[in-house]
Coordinates of C-alpha atoms and ligand atoms in Angstrom, one line a residue:
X1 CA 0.0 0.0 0.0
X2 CA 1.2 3.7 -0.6
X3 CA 0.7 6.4 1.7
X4 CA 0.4 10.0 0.6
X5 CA 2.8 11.9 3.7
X6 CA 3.5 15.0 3.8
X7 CA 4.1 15.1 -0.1
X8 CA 5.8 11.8 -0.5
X9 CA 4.3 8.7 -1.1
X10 CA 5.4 5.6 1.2
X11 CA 4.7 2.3 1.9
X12 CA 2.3 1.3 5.1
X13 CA 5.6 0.5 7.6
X14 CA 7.3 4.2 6.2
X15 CA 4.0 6.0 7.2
X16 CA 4.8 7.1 10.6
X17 CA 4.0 10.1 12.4
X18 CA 5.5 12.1 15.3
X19 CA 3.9 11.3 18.8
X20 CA 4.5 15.1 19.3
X21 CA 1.9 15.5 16.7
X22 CA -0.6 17.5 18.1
X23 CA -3.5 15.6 16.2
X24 CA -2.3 12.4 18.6
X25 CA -1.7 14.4 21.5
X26 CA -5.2 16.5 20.9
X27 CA -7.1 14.9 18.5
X28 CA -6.4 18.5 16.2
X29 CA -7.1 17.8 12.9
X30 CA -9.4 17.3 10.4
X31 CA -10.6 14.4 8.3
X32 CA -12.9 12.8 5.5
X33 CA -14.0 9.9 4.4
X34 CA -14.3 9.6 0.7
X35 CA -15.3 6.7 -1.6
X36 CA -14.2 5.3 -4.9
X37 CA -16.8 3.7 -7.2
X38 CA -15.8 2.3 -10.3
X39 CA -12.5 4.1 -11.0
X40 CA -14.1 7.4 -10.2
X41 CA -14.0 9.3 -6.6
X42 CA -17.6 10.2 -5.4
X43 CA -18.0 13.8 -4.7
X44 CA -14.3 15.0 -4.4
X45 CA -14.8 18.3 -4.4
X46 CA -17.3 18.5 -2.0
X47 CA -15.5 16.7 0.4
X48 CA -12.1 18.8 -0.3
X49 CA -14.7 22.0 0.5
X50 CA -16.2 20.3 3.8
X51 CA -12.5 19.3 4.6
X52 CA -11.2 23.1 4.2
X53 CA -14.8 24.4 5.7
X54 CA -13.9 21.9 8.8
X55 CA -10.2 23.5 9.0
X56 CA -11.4 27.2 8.8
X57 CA -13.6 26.5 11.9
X58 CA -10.4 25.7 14.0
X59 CA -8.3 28.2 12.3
X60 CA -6.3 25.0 10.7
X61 CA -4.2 26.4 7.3
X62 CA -4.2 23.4 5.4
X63 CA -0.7 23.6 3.9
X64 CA -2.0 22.7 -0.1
X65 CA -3.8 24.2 -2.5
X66 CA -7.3 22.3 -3.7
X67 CA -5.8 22.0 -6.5
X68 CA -2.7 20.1 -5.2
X69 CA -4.5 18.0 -2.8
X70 CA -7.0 17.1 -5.0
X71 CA -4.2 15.8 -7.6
X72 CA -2.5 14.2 -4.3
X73 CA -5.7 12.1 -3.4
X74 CA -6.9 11.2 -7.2
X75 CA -2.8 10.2 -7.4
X76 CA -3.0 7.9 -3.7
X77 CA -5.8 5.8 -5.1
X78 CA -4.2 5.8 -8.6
X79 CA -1.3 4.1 -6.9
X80 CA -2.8 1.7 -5.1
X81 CA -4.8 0.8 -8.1
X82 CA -8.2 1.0 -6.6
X83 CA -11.4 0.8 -8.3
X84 CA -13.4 0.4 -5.5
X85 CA -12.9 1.6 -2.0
X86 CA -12.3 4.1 0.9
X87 CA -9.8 7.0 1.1
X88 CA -9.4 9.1 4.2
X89 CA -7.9 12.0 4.1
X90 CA -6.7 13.8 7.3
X91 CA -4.8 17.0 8.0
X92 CA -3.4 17.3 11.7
X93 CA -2.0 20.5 13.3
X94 CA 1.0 19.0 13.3
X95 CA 4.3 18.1 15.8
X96 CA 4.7 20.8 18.8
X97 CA 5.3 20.2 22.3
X98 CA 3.5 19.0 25.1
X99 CA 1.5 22.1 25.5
X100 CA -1.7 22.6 23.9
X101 CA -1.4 26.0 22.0
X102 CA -1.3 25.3 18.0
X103 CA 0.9 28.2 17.4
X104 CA 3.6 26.0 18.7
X105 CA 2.7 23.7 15.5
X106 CA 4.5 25.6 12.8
X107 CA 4.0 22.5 9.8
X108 CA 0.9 20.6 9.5
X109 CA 0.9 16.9 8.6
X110 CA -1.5 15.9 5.5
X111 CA -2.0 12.4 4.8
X112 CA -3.9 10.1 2.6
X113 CA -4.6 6.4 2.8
X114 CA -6.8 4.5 0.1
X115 CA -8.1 1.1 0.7
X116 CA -11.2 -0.9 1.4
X117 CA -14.0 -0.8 4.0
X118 CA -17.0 -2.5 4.6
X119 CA -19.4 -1.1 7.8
X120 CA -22.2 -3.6 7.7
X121 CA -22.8 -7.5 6.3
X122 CA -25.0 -7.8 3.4
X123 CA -27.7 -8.7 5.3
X124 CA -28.0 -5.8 7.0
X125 CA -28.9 -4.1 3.7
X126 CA -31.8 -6.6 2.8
X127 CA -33.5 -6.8 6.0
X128 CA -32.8 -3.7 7.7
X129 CA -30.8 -3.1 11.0
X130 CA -32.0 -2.6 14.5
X131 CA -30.7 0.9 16.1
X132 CA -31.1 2.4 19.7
X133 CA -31.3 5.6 21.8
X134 CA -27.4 5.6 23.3
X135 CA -27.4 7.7 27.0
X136 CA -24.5 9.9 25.5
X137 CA -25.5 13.1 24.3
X138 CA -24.1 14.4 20.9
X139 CA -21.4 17.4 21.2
X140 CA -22.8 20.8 22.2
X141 CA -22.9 23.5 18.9
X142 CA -21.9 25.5 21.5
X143 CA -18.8 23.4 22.5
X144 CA -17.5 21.6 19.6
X145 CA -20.0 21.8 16.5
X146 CA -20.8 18.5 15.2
X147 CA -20.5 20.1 11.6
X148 CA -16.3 20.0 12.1
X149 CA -15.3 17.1 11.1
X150 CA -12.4 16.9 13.4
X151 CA -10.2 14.1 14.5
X152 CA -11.8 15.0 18.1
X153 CA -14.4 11.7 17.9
X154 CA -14.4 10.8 21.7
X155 CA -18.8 11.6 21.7
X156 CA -19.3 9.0 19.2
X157 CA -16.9 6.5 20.2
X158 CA -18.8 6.8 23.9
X159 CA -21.6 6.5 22.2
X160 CA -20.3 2.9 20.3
X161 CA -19.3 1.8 23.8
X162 CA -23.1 1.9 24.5
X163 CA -24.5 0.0 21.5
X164 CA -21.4 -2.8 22.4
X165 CA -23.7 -3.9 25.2
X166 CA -26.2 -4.3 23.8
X167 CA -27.4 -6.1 20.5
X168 CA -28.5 -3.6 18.3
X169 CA -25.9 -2.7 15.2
X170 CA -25.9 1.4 15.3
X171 CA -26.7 4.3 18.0
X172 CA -29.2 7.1 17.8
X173 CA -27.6 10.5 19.3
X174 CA -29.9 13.1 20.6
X175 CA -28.6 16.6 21.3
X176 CA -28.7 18.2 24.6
X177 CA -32.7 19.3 24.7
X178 CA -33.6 15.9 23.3
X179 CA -33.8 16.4 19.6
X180 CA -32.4 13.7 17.6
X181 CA -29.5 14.8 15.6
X182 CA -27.5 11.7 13.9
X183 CA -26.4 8.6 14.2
X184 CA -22.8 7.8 15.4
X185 CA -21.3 8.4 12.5
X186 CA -24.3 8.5 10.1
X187 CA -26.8 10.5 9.7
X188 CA -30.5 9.7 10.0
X189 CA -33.8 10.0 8.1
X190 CA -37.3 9.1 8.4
X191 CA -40.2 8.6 5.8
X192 CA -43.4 10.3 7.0
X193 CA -46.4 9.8 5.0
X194 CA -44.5 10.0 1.5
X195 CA -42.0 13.0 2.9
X196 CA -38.0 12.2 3.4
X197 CA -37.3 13.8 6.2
X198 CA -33.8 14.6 8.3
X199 CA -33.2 16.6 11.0
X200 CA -31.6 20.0 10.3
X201 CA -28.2 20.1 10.9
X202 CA -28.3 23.1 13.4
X203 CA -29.5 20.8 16.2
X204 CA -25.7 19.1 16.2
X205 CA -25.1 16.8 12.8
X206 CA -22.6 16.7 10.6
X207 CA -23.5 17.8 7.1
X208 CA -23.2 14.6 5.5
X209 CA -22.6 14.6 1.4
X210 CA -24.4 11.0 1.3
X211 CA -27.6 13.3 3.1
X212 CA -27.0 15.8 0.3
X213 CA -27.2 13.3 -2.5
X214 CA -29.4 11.3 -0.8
X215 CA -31.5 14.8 -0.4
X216 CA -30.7 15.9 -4.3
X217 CA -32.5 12.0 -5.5
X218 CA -35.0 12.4 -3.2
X219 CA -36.3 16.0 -5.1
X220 CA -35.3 14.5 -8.2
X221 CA -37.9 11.4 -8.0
X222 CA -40.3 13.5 -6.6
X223 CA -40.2 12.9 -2.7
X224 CA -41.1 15.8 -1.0
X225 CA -38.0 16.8 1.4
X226 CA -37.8 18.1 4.9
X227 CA -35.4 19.4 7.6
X228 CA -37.3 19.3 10.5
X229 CA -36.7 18.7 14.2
X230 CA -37.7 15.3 15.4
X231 CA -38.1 14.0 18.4
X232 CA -38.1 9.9 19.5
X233 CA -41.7 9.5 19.0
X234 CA -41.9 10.8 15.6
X235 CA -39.0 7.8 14.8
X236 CA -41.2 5.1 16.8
X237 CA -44.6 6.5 14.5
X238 CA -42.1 7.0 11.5
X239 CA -43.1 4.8 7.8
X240 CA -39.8 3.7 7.3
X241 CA -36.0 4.9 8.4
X242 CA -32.4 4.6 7.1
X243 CA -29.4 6.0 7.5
X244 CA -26.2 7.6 5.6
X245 CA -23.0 7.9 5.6
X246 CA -20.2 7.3 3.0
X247 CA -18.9 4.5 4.4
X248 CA -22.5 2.8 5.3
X249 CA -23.9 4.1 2.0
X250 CA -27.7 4.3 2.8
X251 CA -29.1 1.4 5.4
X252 CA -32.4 0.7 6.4
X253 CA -33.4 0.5 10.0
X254 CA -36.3 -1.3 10.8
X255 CA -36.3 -1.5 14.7
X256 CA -35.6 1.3 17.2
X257 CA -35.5 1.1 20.8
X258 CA -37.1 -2.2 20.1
X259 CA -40.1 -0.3 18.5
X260 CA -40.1 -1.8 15.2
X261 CA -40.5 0.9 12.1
X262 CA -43.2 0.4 9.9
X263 CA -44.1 -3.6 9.2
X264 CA -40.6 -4.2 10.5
X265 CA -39.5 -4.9 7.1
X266 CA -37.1 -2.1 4.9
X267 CA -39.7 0.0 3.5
X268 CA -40.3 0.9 -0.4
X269 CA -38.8 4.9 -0.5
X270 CA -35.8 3.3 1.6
X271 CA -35.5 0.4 -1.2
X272 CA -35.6 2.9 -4.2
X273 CA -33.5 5.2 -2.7
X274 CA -30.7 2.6 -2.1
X275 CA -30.9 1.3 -5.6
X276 CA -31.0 5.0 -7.2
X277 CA -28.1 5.6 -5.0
X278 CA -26.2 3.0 -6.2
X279 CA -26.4 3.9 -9.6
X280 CA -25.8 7.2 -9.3
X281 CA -22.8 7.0 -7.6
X282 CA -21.0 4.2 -9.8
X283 CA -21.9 6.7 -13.0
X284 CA -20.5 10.0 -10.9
X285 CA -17.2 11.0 -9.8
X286 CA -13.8 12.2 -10.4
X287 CA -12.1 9.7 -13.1
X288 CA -9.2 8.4 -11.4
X289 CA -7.0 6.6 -14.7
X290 CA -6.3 8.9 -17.3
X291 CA -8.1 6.6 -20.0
X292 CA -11.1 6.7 -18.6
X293 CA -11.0 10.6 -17.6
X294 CA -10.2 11.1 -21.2
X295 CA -13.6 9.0 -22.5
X296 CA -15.7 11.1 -20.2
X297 CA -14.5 14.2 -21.2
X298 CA -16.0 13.5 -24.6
X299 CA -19.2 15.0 -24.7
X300 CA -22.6 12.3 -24.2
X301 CA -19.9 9.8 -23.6
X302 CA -21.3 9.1 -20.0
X303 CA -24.7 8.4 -21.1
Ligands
PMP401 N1 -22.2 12.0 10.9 C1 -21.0 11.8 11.4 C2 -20.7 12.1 12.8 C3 -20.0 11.3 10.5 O1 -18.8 11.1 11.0 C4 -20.3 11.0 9.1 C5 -19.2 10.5 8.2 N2 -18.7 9.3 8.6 C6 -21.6 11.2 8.7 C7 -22.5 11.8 9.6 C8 -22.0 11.0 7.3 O2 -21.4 11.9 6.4 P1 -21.0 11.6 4.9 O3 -22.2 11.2 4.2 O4 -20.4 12.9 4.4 O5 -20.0 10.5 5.0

């Protein structure tokens, strides 16, 4: 495997970083989670805008150009030949000293791994996957704002300690006044009577680019969309449920706090969704080997 480092590429026992590094020592950083579908990455710019979006928050400079790190991360999965699979891309303050203050990080570290990942068994997909309520609140706006994607992921992984005991496959995070917001590291919808609806991010959710696309389709078909606050009993009365995420893609959930959703069974605006998903995103992306980047750029030649 080769490792984008700090503008080198390396093999997987070369990749090393500094324990000084701050995004170790402090979890400050930045990441995202990209996929590649058939030799094209889904959504690179949108990502690269969330990741730069993410570093603004935390007054992060991340040392490269779009431009650059774009090429860097089309050139990581190039070299590691992938046609399918799972980049993630992280920028870290960087090495300083055992004090917290990042103006003692004068270099940031970027790197870039490509490979494979798979969240949930197959099954999960065609039956549906039974969620519940974890104790652990997600992250204040007011204290970290779930909308950073930061390296900083101590809330969820509380959360997954939760679901561990218990049997259920994902967690449901509600904010502070009660409100769901997310899953752990998805994010959630409901179908109400016809309408796709997700909670607006402004009540602590990350602004997921599967919820965007999944969002975009949804118009597109003809679903009517909604942001709207939800509480637990509008997901125990909800039609049907899923949830996104680039690494999960779009899963149903069919049981919640033991309440089951709908018949039980993944319901039919879940089903289409998944399969117009699907096809959208292995017909959508940045071409990743020059051949193919050259037939797409020929006008109609994508269909
Ligand atoms: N919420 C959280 C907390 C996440 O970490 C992620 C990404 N893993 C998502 C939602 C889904 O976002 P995306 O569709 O952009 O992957």
């Amino acid at each position: 495997m080769q490792i984008y480092l700090d503008g080198k590429f390396v093999s997987e026992d070369e990749a090393k970083i500094s324990i000084f590094d701050h995004g170790l020592l402090y979890g400050d950083g930045v990441f995202e989670g990209i996929r590649i579908y058939n030799g094209s990455i889904f959504k690179l710019d949108e990502h690269l805008d969330r990741l730069y979006g993410s570093a603004k928050a935390i007054m992060l400079s991340v040392p490269m150009e779009p431009g650059d790190l774009k090429a860097a991360v089309v050139e990581t999965v190039r070299l590691n030949e992938l046609r399918d699979g799972y980049i993630r891309l992280v920028v870290t303050r960087g090495v300083g000293d055992l004090g917290l203050n990042p103006t003692k990080c004068p270099k940031q570290t970027v790197f870039i791994i490509a490979d494979t990942i798979k969240i949930y068994p197959d099954e999960i997909y065609k039956k549906g996957m039974k969620i519940v309520t974890v104790s652990t609140r997600r992250n204040l706006l007011e204290a970290l704002n779930p909308r950073i994607k930061s390296l900083n992921y101590l809330n969820n992984v509380l959360a997954t300690l939760e679901v561990n005991r218990t049997d259920a496959q994902e967690g449901l995070m509600l904010n502070a006044r009660g409100y769901v917001t997310e899953c752990i590291v998805d994010n959630f919808f409901l179908v109400d009577d016809g309408t796709v609806v997700t909670p607006p991010t402004s009540v602590g959710a990350l602004k997921g680019i599967t919820r965007d696309t999944v969002m975009e389709l949804s118009v597109e078909v003809g679903y009517p969309v909604e942001e709207r606050i939800i509480t637990l009993h509008d997901v125990y009365v909800a039609d049907e449920s899923f949830l996104t995420g680039t690494a999960a893609e779009i899963a149903p959930i069919t049981n919640v706090d033991d309440r089951l959703i709908g018949d039980g069974h993944p319901g039919p605006i879940t089903t289409d969704l998944m399969k117009r998903f699907h096809a959208y995103a292995q017909s959508n992306g940045t071409p990743v080997y020059t051949e193919e980047a050259a037939d797409r750029s020929t006008p109609g030649a994508r269909g």
